Coordinates of N, CA and C in Angstrom, one line a residue:
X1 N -17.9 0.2 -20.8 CA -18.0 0.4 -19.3 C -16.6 0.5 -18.7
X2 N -16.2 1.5 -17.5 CA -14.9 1.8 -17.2 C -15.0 1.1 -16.3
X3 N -13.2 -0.1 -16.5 CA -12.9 -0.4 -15.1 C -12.9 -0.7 -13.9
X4 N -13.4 -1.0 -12.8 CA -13.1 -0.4 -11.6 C -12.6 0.1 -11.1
X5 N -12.1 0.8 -10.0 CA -11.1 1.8 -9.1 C -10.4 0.4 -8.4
X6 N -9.3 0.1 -9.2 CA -8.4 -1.6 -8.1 C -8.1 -0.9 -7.1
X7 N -7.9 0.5 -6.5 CA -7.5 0.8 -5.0 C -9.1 0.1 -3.9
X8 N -8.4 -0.1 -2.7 CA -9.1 -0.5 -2.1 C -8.2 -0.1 0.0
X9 N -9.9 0.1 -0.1 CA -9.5 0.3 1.9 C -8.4 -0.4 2.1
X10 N -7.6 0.0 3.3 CA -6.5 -0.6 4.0 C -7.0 -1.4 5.0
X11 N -8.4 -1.7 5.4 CA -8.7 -2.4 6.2 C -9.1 -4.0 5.8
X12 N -8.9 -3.7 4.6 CA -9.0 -5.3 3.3 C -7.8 -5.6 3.0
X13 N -6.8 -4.7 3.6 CA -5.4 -5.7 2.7 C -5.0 -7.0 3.9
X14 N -4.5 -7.7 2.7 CA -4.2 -8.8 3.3 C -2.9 -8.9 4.1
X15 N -3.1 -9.7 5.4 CA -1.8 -9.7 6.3 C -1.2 -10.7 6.6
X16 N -1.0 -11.5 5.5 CA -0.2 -13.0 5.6 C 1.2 -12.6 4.9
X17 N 1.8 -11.8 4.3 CA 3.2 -11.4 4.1 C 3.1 -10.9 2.7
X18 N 2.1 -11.2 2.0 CA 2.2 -11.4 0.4 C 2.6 -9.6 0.4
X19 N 3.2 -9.5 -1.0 CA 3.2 -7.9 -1.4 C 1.9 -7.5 -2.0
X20 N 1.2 -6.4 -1.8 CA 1.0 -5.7 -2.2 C 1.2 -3.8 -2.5
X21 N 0.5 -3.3 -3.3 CA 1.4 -1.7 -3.8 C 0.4 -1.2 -3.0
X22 N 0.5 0.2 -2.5 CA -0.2 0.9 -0.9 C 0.1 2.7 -1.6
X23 N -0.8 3.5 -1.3 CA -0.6 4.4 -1.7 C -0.1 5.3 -0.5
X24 N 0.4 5.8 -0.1 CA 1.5 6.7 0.8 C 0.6 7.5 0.9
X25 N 0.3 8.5 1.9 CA -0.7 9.7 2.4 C 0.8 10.7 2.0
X26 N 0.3 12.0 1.4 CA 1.0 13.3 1.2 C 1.7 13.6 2.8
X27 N 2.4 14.4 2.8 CA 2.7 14.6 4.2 C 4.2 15.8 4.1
X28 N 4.7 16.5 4.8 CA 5.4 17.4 5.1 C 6.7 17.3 4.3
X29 N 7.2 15.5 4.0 CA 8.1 15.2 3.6 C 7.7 15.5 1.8
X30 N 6.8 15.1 1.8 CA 6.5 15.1 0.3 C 5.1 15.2 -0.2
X31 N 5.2 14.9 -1.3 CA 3.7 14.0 -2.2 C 3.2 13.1 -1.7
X32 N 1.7 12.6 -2.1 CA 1.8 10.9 -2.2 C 2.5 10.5 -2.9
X33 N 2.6 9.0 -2.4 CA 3.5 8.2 -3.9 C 2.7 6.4 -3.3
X34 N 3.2 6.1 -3.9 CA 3.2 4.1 -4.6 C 4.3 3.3 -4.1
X35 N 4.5 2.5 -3.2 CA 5.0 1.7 -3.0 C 4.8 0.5 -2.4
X36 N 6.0 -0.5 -2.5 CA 5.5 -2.2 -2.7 C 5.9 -2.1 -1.2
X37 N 5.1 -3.1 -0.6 CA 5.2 -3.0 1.2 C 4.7 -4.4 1.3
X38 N 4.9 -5.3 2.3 CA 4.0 -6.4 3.1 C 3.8 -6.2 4.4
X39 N 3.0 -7.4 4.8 CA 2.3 -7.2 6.8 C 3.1 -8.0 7.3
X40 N 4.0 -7.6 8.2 CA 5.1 -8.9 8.8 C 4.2 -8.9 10.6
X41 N 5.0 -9.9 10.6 CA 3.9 -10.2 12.1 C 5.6 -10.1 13.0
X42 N 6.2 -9.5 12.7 CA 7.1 -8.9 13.7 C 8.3 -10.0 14.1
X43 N 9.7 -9.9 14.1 CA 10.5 -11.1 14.0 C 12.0 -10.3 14.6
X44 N 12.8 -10.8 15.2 CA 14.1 -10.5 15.8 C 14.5 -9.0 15.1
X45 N 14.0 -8.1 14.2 CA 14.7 -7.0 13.9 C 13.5 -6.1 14.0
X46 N 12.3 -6.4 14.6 CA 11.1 -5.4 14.7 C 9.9 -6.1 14.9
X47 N 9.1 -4.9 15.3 CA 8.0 -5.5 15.8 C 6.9 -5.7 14.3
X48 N 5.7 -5.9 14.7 CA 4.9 -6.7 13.3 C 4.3 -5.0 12.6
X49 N 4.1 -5.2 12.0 CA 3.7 -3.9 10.8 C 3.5 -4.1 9.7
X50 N 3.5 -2.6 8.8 CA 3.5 -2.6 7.7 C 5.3 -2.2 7.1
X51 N 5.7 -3.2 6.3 CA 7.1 -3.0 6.0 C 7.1 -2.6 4.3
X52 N 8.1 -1.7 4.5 CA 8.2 -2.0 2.5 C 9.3 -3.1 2.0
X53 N 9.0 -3.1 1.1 CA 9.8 -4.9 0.2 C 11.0 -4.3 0.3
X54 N 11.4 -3.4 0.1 CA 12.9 -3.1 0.2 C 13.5 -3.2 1.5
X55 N 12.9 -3.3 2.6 CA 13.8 -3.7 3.8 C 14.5 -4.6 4.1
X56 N 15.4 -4.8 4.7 CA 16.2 -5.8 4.9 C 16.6 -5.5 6.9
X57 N 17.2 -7.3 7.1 CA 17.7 -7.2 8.4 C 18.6 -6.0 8.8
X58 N 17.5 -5.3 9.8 CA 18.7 -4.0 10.6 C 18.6 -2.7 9.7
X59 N 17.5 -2.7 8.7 CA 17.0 -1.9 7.6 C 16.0 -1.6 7.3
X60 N 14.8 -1.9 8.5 CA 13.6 -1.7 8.1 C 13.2 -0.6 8.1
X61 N 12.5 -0.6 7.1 CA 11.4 1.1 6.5 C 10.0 0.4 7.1
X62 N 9.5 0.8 8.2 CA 8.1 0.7 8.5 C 7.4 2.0 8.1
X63 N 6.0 1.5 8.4 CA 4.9 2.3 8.0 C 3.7 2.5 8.9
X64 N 3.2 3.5 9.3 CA 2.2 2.9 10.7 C 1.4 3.3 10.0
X65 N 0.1 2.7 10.2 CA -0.8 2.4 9.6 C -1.9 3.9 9.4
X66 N -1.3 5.4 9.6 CA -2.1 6.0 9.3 C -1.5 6.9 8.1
X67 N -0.6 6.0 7.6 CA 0.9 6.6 6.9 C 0.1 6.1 5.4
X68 N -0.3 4.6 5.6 CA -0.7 3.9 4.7 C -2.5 4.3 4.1
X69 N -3.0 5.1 2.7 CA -4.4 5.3 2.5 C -5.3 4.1 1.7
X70 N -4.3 3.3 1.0 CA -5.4 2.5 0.5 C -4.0 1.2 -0.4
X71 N -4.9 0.5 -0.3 CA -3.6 -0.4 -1.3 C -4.8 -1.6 -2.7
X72 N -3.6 -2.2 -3.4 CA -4.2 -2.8 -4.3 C -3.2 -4.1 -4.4
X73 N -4.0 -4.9 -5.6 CA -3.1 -6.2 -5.6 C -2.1 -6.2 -6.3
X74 N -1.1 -6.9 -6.1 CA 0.3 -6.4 -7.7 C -0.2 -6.8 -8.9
X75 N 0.3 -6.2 -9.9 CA -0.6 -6.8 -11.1 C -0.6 -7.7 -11.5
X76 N -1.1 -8.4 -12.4 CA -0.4 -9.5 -13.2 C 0.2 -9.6 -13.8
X77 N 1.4 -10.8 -13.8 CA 3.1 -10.8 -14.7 C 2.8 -10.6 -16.2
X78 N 1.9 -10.1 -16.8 CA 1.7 -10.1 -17.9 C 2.0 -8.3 -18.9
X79 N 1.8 -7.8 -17.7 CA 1.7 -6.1 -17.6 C 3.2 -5.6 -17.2
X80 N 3.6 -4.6 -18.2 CA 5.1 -3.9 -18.0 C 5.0 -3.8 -16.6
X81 N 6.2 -4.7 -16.4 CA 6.9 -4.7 -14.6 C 7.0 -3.0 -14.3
X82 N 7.9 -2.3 -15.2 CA 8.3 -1.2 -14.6 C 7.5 0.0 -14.7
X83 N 6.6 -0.1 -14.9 CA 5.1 0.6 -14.8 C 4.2 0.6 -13.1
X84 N 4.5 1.4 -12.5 CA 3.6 1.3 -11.5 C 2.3 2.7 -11.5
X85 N 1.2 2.0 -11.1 CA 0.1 3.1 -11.0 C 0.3 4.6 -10.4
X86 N -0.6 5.7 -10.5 CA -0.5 7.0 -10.2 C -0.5 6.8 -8.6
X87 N -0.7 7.5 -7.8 CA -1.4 7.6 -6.1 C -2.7 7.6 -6.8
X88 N -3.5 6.9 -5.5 CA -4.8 7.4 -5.5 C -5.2 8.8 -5.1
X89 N -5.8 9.6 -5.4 CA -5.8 11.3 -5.2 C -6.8 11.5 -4.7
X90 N -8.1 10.5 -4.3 CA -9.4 10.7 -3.9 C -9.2 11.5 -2.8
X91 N -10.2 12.4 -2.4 CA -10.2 13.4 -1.3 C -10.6 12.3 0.1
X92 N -11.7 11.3 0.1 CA -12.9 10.8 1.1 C -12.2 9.4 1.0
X93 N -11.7 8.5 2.1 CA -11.9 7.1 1.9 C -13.6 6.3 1.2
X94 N -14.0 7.5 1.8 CA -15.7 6.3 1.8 C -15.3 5.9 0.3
X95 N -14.9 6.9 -0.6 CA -15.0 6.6 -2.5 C -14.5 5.6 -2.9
X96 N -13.6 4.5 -1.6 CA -12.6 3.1 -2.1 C -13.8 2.4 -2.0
X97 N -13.6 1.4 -3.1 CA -14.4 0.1 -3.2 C -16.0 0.5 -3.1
X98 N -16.0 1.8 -3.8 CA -17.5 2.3 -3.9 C -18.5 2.1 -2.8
X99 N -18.0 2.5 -1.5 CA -18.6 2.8 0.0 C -19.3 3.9 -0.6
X100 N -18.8 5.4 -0.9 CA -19.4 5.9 -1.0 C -20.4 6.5 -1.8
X101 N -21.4 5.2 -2.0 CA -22.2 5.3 -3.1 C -23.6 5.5 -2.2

């Protein structure tokens, strides 16, 4: 039996700060792509959002929330760190977390 699909709605990720990986919507600039982001509730260098891990004070990369298609959990420390998953390529949100069944 295959796996499940670990992507999942953006309306299930969690917003207490933890990282998780978010698949990027395609867009003018580029492809989709994968990257590590958290939910900040907004503090003296910006307001609350979706940030990527790589920001820093006076260096935030935000993300507005229609930027962001789906995310998953980081994996576990057990699995090559420097391996990150494909984009999710689904055409339909409903096909996250098997809505569209």
């Amino acid at each position: 039996m295959a796996e499940p699909d670990p992507w999942r709605h953006m309306a299930s990720a969690p917003k207490d700060g933890s990282r998780i990986l978010v698949t990027i919507r395609p867009s003018e600039q580029g492809a989709a792509e994968v990257d590590l982001a958290y939910w900040s509730n907004g503090d003296q260098f910006g307001p609350g959002g979706w940030r990527a891990s790589d920001s820093s004070p006076g260096r935030i990369i935000e993300y507005a929330e229609p930027e962001l298609k789906c995310w998953m959990p980081m994996p576990s420390a057990n699995l090559d760190r420097t391996s990150m998953p494909s984009p999710w390529e689904g055409e339909d949100e409903r096909e996250l977390d098997g809505s569209g069944i």
